Amino acid sequence: MPLIVEDGTGLPNADSYVSVADCQAYAAGHGLAFAGEDAALEAALRNATLYLDGEYTYRGERATGTQALEWPRTVADGVPREVVNACCELAVRALKGPLWQDVSSTTAGAAIEKTVGPITTKYATAEGVRNDGQTRYAGVTAMLRRWLSSYGSSVKLVRC
């Protein structure tokens, strides 16, 4: 099945934000490796797009009710360069392994701190791994920052 790249009009059958050729150009320009059989490269781009659409909540609404992907949206014309670049970054990683990890029910939601009487024990989490066991891609999140609906929207709490 050929890769169908979103062209900014809200295609009902798009499955990627970027073409193989454009991702290869991005990778070459950033010192990344994005090479292999076309089928594997297309699968990596599809998985990267699925990750972007499943993992992030974007500002605005979908531009049309029939589009397959989260972009385009009402806050921008077409697909922003940051989304395309993030898709390329994730596609490079998807060639090496899955972007999402299955998480055992015994580790999901595990305590990171436990207090028994006067003793408190803190458990470290692996760098770059969220509390739910999934890998976090800080560079991708930083690229998407201006388009995310919840990035940086926090309230400082002060205990009195």
JSON list of C-alpha atoms in Angstrom, two decimals:
[
{"chain": "A", "resi": 1, "resn": "MET", "atom": "CA", "xyz": [0.00, 0.00, 0.00]},
{"chain": "A", "resi": 2, "resn": "PRO", "atom": "CA", "xyz": [1.61, 3.31, -1.02]},
{"chain": "A", "resi": 3, "resn": "LEU", "atom": "CA", "xyz": [2.25, 5.99, 1.57]},
{"chain": "A", "resi": 4, "resn": "ILE", "atom": "CA", "xyz": [-0.31, 8.79, 1.40]},
{"chain": "A", "resi": 5, "resn": "VAL", "atom": "CA", "xyz": [1.15, 12.07, 2.63]},
{"chain": "A", "resi": 6, "resn": "GLU", "atom": "CA", "xyz": [-1.11, 14.77, 4.06]},
{"chain": "A", "resi": 7, "resn": "ASP", "atom": "CA", "xyz": [-0.92, 17.74, 1.68]},
{"chain": "A", "resi": 8, "resn": "GLY", "atom": "CA", "xyz": [-2.52, 20.27, 4.01]},
{"chain": "A", "resi": 9, "resn": "THR", "atom": "CA", "xyz": [-6.07, 19.90, 2.69]},
{"chain": "A", "resi": 10, "resn": "GLY", "atom": "CA", "xyz": [-7.28, 17.30, 5.19]},
{"chain": "A", "resi": 11, "resn": "LEU", "atom": "CA", "xyz": [-7.09, 14.13, 3.11]},
{"chain": "A", "resi": 12, "resn": "PRO", "atom": "CA", "xyz": [-9.47, 11.39, 4.30]},
{"chain": "A", "resi": 13, "resn": "ASN", "atom": "CA", "xyz": [-6.89, 8.67, 3.58]},
{"chain": "A", "resi": 14, "resn": "ALA", "atom": "CA", "xyz": [-3.55, 10.26, 4.58]},
{"chain": "A", "resi": 15, "resn": "ASP", "atom": "CA", "xyz": [-1.28, 8.13, 6.75]},
{"chain": "A", "resi": 16, "resn": "SER", "atom": "CA", "xyz": [1.86, 10.29, 7.08]},
{"chain": "A", "resi": 17, "resn": "TYR", "atom": "CA", "xyz": [2.87, 13.91, 7.53]},
{"chain": "A", "resi": 18, "resn": "VAL", "atom": "CA", "xyz": [5.98, 13.53, 5.38]},
{"chain": "A", "resi": 19, "resn": "SER", "atom": "CA", "xyz": [7.21, 11.57, 2.36]},
{"chain": "A", "resi": 20, "resn": "VAL", "atom": "CA", "xyz": [10.12, 9.14, 2.41]},
{"chain": "A", "resi": 21, "resn": "ALA", "atom": "CA", "xyz": [12.21, 11.46, 0.21]},
{"chain": "A", "resi": 22, "resn": "ASP", "atom": "CA", "xyz": [11.55, 14.51, 2.41]},
{"chain": "A", "resi": 23, "resn": "CYS", "atom": "CA", "xyz": [12.34, 12.54, 5.56]},
{"chain": "A", "resi": 24, "resn": "GLN", "atom": "CA", "xyz": [15.57, 11.29, 4.04]},
{"chain": "A", "resi": 25, "resn": "ALA", "atom": "CA", "xyz": [16.53, 14.89, 3.19]},
{"chain": "A", "resi": 26, "resn": "TYR", "atom": "CA", "xyz": [15.73, 16.00, 6.75]},
{"chain": "A", "resi": 27, "resn": "ALA", "atom": "CA", "xyz": [17.72, 13.11, 8.21]},
{"chain": "A", "resi": 28, "resn": "ALA", "atom": "CA", "xyz": [20.74, 13.80, 6.00]},
{"chain": "A", "resi": 29, "resn": "GLY", "atom": "CA", "xyz": [20.68, 17.47, 6.98]},
{"chain": "A", "resi": 30, "resn": "HIS", "atom": "CA", "xyz": [20.59, 16.62, 10.68]},
{"chain": "A", "resi": 31, "resn": "GLY", "atom": "CA", "xyz": [23.13, 13.79, 10.73]},
{"chain": "A", "resi": 32, "resn": "LEU", "atom": "CA", "xyz": [20.52, 11.08, 11.18]},
{"chain": "A", "resi": 33, "resn": "ALA", "atom": "CA", "xyz": [20.17, 7.75, 9.38]},
{"chain": "A", "resi": 34, "resn": "PHE", "atom": "CA", "xyz": [16.91, 7.10, 7.54]},
{"chain": "A", "resi": 35, "resn": "ALA", "atom": "CA", "xyz": [17.72, 4.40, 5.01]},
{"chain": "A", "resi": 36, "resn": "GLY", "atom": "CA", "xyz": [16.47, 0.95, 4.14]},
{"chain": "A", "resi": 37, "resn": "GLU", "atom": "CA", "xyz": [13.79, -0.78, 2.12]},
{"chain": "A", "resi": 38, "resn": "ASP", "atom": "CA", "xyz": [10.92, 1.48, 1.06]},
{"chain": "A", "resi": 39, "resn": "ALA", "atom": "CA", "xyz": [8.37, -0.66, 2.91]},
{"chain": "A", "resi": 40, "resn": "ALA", "atom": "CA", "xyz": [10.29, -0.29, 6.19]},
{"chain": "A", "resi": 41, "resn": "LEU", "atom": "CA", "xyz": [10.71, 3.47, 5.71]},
{"chain": "A", "resi": 42, "resn": "GLU", "atom": "CA", "xyz": [7.02, 3.91, 4.95]},
{"chain": "A", "resi": 43, "resn": "ALA", "atom": "CA", "xyz": [6.07, 1.83, 8.00]},
{"chain": "A", "resi": 44, "resn": "ALA", "atom": "CA", "xyz": [8.34, 3.99, 10.17]},
{"chain": "A", "resi": 45, "resn": "LEU", "atom": "CA", "xyz": [6.64, 7.14, 8.87]},
{"chain": "A", "resi": 46, "resn": "ARG", "atom": "CA", "xyz": [3.19, 5.68, 9.49]},
{"chain": "A", "resi": 47, "resn": "ASN", "atom": "CA", "xyz": [4.19, 4.72, 13.04]},
{"chain": "A", "resi": 48, "resn": "ALA", "atom": "CA", "xyz": [5.70, 8.15, 13.68]},
{"chain": "A", "resi": 49, "resn": "THR", "atom": "CA", "xyz": [2.49, 9.81, 12.48]},
{"chain": "A", "resi": 50, "resn": "LEU", "atom": "CA", "xyz": [0.37, 7.53, 14.67]},
{"chain": "A", "resi": 51, "resn": "TYR", "atom": "CA", "xyz": [2.56, 8.40, 17.64]},
{"chain": "A", "resi": 52, "resn": "LEU", "atom": "CA", "xyz": [2.25, 12.14, 17.00]},
{"chain": "A", "resi": 53, "resn": "ASP", "atom": "CA", "xyz": [-1.52, 11.94, 16.69]},
{"chain": "A", "resi": 54, "resn": "GLY", "atom": "CA", "xyz": [-1.96, 9.60, 19.66]},
{"chain": "A", "resi": 55, "resn": "GLU", "atom": "CA", "xyz": [0.48, 11.07, 22.12]},
{"chain": "A", "resi": 56, "resn": "TYR", "atom": "CA", "xyz": [-0.04, 14.83, 21.77]},
{"chain": "A", "resi": 57, "resn": "THR", "atom": "CA", "xyz": [-3.04, 17.13, 22.16]},
{"chain": "A", "resi": 58, "resn": "TYR", "atom": "CA", "xyz": [-2.88, 20.06, 19.77]},
{"chain": "A", "resi": 59, "resn": "ARG", "atom": "CA", "xyz": [-4.37, 23.55, 19.90]},
{"chain": "A", "resi": 60, "resn": "GLY", "atom": "CA", "xyz": [-7.43, 24.25, 17.78]},
{"chain": "A", "resi": 61, "resn": "GLU", "atom": "CA", "xyz": [-9.75, 21.82, 16.05]},
{"chain": "A", "resi": 62, "resn": "ARG", "atom": "CA", "xyz": [-9.36, 19.59, 13.02]},
{"chain": "A", "resi": 63, "resn": "ALA", "atom": "CA", "xyz": [-9.87, 21.59, 9.82]},
{"chain": "A", "resi": 64, "resn": "THR", "atom": "CA", "xyz": [-12.42, 19.13, 8.40]},
{"chain": "A", "resi": 65, "resn": "GLY", "atom": "CA", "xyz": [-14.63, 16.41, 9.78]},
{"chain": "A", "resi": 66, "resn": "THR", "atom": "CA", "xyz": [-13.40, 13.84, 7.27]},
{"chain": "A", "resi": 67, "resn": "GLN", "atom": "CA", "xyz": [-9.62, 14.14, 7.54]},
{"chain": "A", "resi": 68, "resn": "ALA", "atom": "CA", "xyz": [-7.70, 11.06, 8.64]},
{"chain": "A", "resi": 69, "resn": "LEU", "atom": "CA", "xyz": [-5.00, 12.80, 10.71]},
{"chain": "A", "resi": 70, "resn": "GLU", "atom": "CA", "xyz": [-4.94, 15.49, 13.40]},
{"chain": "A", "resi": 71, "resn": "TRP", "atom": "CA", "xyz": [-3.46, 18.06, 10.97]},
{"chain": "A", "resi": 72, "resn": "PRO", "atom": "CA", "xyz": [-4.44, 20.39, 9.36]},
{"chain": "A", "resi": 73, "resn": "ARG", "atom": "CA", "xyz": [-6.10, 22.30, 12.19]},
{"chain": "A", "resi": 74, "resn": "THR", "atom": "CA", "xyz": [-7.97, 25.56, 12.56]},
{"chain": "A", "resi": 75, "resn": "VAL", "atom": "CA", "xyz": [-4.96, 27.28, 14.15]},
{"chain": "A", "resi": 76, "resn": "ALA", "atom": "CA", "xyz": [-2.68, 26.89, 11.11]},
{"chain": "A", "resi": 77, "resn": "ASP", "atom": "CA", "xyz": [-2.75, 26.51, 7.37]},
{"chain": "A", "resi": 78, "resn": "GLY", "atom": "CA", "xyz": [-1.61, 23.05, 6.31]},
{"chain": "A", "resi": 79, "resn": "VAL", "atom": "CA", "xyz": [0.81, 21.00, 8.37]},
{"chain": "A", "resi": 80, "resn": "PRO", "atom": "CA", "xyz": [3.35, 23.09, 10.32]},
{"chain": "A", "resi": 81, "resn": "ARG", "atom": "CA", "xyz": [7.04, 22.53, 9.66]},
{"chain": "A", "resi": 82, "resn": "GLU", "atom": "CA", "xyz": [7.50, 21.55, 13.32]},
{"chain": "A", "resi": 83, "resn": "VAL", "atom": "CA", "xyz": [5.04, 18.67, 12.93]},
{"chain": "A", "resi": 84, "resn": "VAL", "atom": "CA", "xyz": [6.80, 17.47, 9.77]},
{"chain": "A", "resi": 85, "resn": "ASN", "atom": "CA", "xyz": [10.20, 17.67, 11.49]},
{"chain": "A", "resi": 86, "resn": "ALA", "atom": "CA", "xyz": [8.89, 15.86, 14.57]},
{"chain": "A", "resi": 87, "resn": "CYS", "atom": "CA", "xyz": [7.52, 13.13, 12.30]},
{"chain": "A", "resi": 88, "resn": "CYS", "atom": "CA", "xyz": [10.97, 12.72, 10.74]},
{"chain": "A", "resi": 89, "resn": "GLU", "atom": "CA", "xyz": [12.66, 12.54, 14.16]},
{"chain": "A", "resi": 90, "resn": "LEU", "atom": "CA", "xyz": [10.25, 9.86, 15.31]},
{"chain": "A", "resi": 91, "resn": "ALA", "atom": "CA", "xyz": [10.49, 7.91, 12.04]},
{"chain": "A", "resi": 92, "resn": "VAL", "atom": "CA", "xyz": [14.26, 7.62, 12.52]},
{"chain": "A", "resi": 93, "resn": "ARG", "atom": "CA", "xyz": [13.63, 6.19, 15.98]},
{"chain": "A", "resi": 94, "resn": "ALA", "atom": "CA", "xyz": [10.85, 3.92, 14.71]},
{"chain": "A", "resi": 95, "resn": "LEU", "atom": "CA", "xyz": [13.36, 2.19, 12.41]},
{"chain": "A", "resi": 96, "resn": "LYS", "atom": "CA", "xyz": [15.23, 1.06, 15.54]},
{"chain": "A", "resi": 97, "resn": "GLY", "atom": "CA", "xyz": [12.22, -0.20, 17.47]},
{"chain": "A", "resi": 98, "resn": "PRO", "atom": "CA", "xyz": [8.69, 0.54, 18.61]},
{"chain": "A", "resi": 99, "resn": "LEU", "atom": "CA", "xyz": [7.89, 4.07, 19.76]},
{"chain": "A", "resi": 100, "resn": "TRP", "atom": "CA", "xyz": [5.39, 2.80, 22.31]},
{"chain": "A", "resi": 101, "resn": "GLN", "atom": "CA", "xyz": [6.19, 0.05, 24.75]},
{"chain": "A", "resi": 102, "resn": "ASP", "atom": "CA", "xyz": [3.83, -2.49, 26.22]},
{"chain": "A", "resi": 103, "resn": "VAL", "atom": "CA", "xyz": [3.75, -1.92, 29.95]},
{"chain": "A", "resi": 104, "resn": "SER", "atom": "CA", "xyz": [3.24, -4.73, 32.43]},
{"chain": "A", "resi": 105, "resn": "SER", "atom": "CA", "xyz": [0.33, -4.22, 34.77]},
{"chain": "A", "resi": 106, "resn": "THR", "atom": "CA", "xyz": [2.70, -4.97, 37.64]},
{"chain": "A", "resi": 107, "resn": "THR", "atom": "CA", "xyz": [4.89, -1.95, 36.79]},
{"chain": "A", "resi": 108, "resn": "ALA", "atom": "CA", "xyz": [2.28, 0.51, 35.53]},
{"chain": "A", "resi": 109, "resn": "GLY", "atom": "CA", "xyz": [1.53, 3.07, 38.18]},
{"chain": "A", "resi": 110, "resn": "ALA", "atom": "CA", "xyz": [4.24, 1.72, 40.49]},
{"chain": "A", "resi": 111, "resn": "ALA", "atom": "CA", "xyz": [5.03, 3.86, 43.50]},
{"chain": "A", "resi": 112, "resn": "ILE", "atom": "CA", "xyz": [8.00, 6.18, 43.19]},
{"chain": "A", "resi": 113, "resn": "GLU", "atom": "CA", "xyz": [7.93, 7.07, 46.88]},
{"chain": "A", "resi": 114, "resn": "LYS", "atom": "CA", "xyz": [6.81, 5.12, 49.92]},
{"chain": "A", "resi": 115, "resn": "THR", "atom": "CA", "xyz": [6.65, 6.23, 53.55]},
{"chain": "A", "resi": 116, "resn": "VAL", "atom": "CA", "xyz": [6.43, 3.80, 56.45]},
{"chain": "A", "resi": 117, "resn": "GLY", "atom": "CA", "xyz": [6.51, 5.55, 59.81]},
{"chain": "A", "resi": 118, "resn": "PRO", "atom": "CA", "xyz": [9.45, 7.98, 59.89]},
{"chain": "A", "resi": 119, "resn": "ILE", "atom": "CA", "xyz": [11.21, 6.35, 56.90]},
{"chain": "A", "resi": 120, "resn": "THR", "atom": "CA", "xyz": [10.62, 7.53, 53.32]},
{"chain": "A", "resi": 121, "resn": "THR", "atom": "CA", "xyz": [12.09, 5.61, 50.40]},
{"chain": "A", "resi": 122, "resn": "LYS", "atom": "CA", "xyz": [12.25, 7.21, 46.93]},
{"chain": "A", "resi": 123, "resn": "TYR", "atom": "CA", "xyz": [12.59, 5.02, 43.86]},
{"chain": "A", "resi": 124, "resn": "ALA", "atom": "CA", "xyz": [14.37, 6.44, 40.83]},
{"chain": "A", "resi": 125, "resn": "THR", "atom": "CA", "xyz": [12.88, 6.19, 37.36]},
{"chain": "A", "resi": 126, "resn": "ALA", "atom": "CA", "xyz": [15.00, 5.70, 34.26]},
{"chain": "A", "resi": 127, "resn": "GLU", "atom": "CA", "xyz": [16.00, 8.89, 32.44]},
{"chain": "A", "resi": 128, "resn": "GLY", "atom": "CA", "xyz": [13.58, 9.64, 29.61]},
{"chain": "A", "resi": 129, "resn": "VAL", "atom": "CA", "xyz": [10.95, 7.16, 30.82]},
{"chain": "A", "resi": 130, "resn": "ARG", "atom": "CA", "xyz": [7.59, 8.43, 32.03]},
{"chain": "A", "resi": 131, "resn": "ASN", "atom": "CA", "xyz": [5.87, 7.05, 35.11]},
{"chain": "A", "resi": 132, "resn": "ASP", "atom": "CA", "xyz": [3.66, 4.91, 32.85]},
{"chain": "A", "resi": 133, "resn": "GLY", "atom": "CA", "xyz": [6.73, 3.13, 31.43]},
{"chain": "A", "resi": 134, "resn": "GLN", "atom": "CA", "xyz": [6.62, 4.87, 28.05]},
{"chain": "A", "resi": 135, "resn": "THR", "atom": "CA", "xyz": [9.65, 6.55, 26.51]},
{"chain": "A", "resi": 136, "resn": "ARG", "atom": "CA", "xyz": [9.49, 10.33, 26.38]},
{"chain": "A", "resi": 137, "resn": "TYR", "atom": "CA", "xyz": [10.95, 12.16, 23.37]},
{"chain": "A", "resi": 138, "resn": "ALA", "atom": "CA", "xyz": [11.90, 15.53, 24.85]},
{"chain": "A", "resi": 139, "resn": "GLY", "atom": "CA", "xyz": [13.27, 16.91, 21.56]},
{"chain": "A", "resi": 140, "resn": "VAL", "atom": "CA", "xyz": [10.04, 16.11, 19.75]},
{"chain": "A", "resi": 141, "resn": "THR", "atom": "CA", "xyz": [7.95, 17.69, 22.50]},
{"chain": "A", "resi": 142, "resn": "ALA", "atom": "CA", "xyz": [10.14, 20.80, 22.34]},
{"chain": "A", "resi": 143, "resn": "MET", "atom": "CA", "xyz": [9.64, 21.02, 18.56]},
{"chain": "A", "resi": 144, "resn": "LEU", "atom": "CA", "xyz": [5.87, 20.84, 18.98]},
{"chain": "A", "resi": 145, "resn": "ARG", "atom": "CA", "xyz": [5.66, 23.20, 21.97]},
{"chain": "A", "resi": 146, "resn": "ARG", "atom": "CA", "xyz": [3.93, 26.11, 20.19]},
{"chain": "A", "resi": 147, "resn": "TRP", "atom": "CA", "xyz": [1.24, 23.81, 18.80]},
{"chain": "A", "resi": 148, "resn": "LEU", "atom": "CA", "xyz": [0.42, 21.85, 21.95]},
{"chain": "A", "resi": 149, "resn": "SER", "atom": "CA", "xyz": [-2.74, 22.71, 23.86]},
{"chain": "A", "resi": 150, "resn": "SER", "atom": "CA", "xyz": [-1.32, 22.01, 27.30]},
{"chain": "A", "resi": 151, "resn": "TYR", "atom": "CA", "xyz": [2.41, 22.75, 27.05]},
{"chain": "A", "resi": 152, "resn": "GLY", "atom": "CA", "xyz": [3.56, 25.08, 29.79]},
{"chain": "A", "resi": 153, "resn": "SER", "atom": "CA", "xyz": [0.07, 25.64, 31.15]},
{"chain": "A", "resi": 154, "resn": "SER", "atom": "CA", "xyz": [0.65, 25.02, 34.81]},
{"chain": "A", "resi": 155, "resn": "VAL", "atom": "CA", "xyz": [-0.19, 26.76, 38.05]},
{"chain": "A", "resi": 156, "resn": "LYS", "atom": "CA", "xyz": [2.31, 27.14, 40.85]},
{"chain": "A", "resi": 157, "resn": "LEU", "atom": "CA", "xyz": [0.96, 25.77, 44.13]},
{"chain": "A", "resi": 158, "resn": "VAL", "atom": "CA", "xyz": [2.21, 27.14, 47.41]},
{"chain": "A", "resi": 159, "resn": "ARG", "atom": "CA", "xyz": [1.69, 25.35, 50.72]},
{"chain": "A", "resi": 160, "resn": "CYS", "atom": "CA", "xyz": [0.71, 27.73, 53.53]}
]
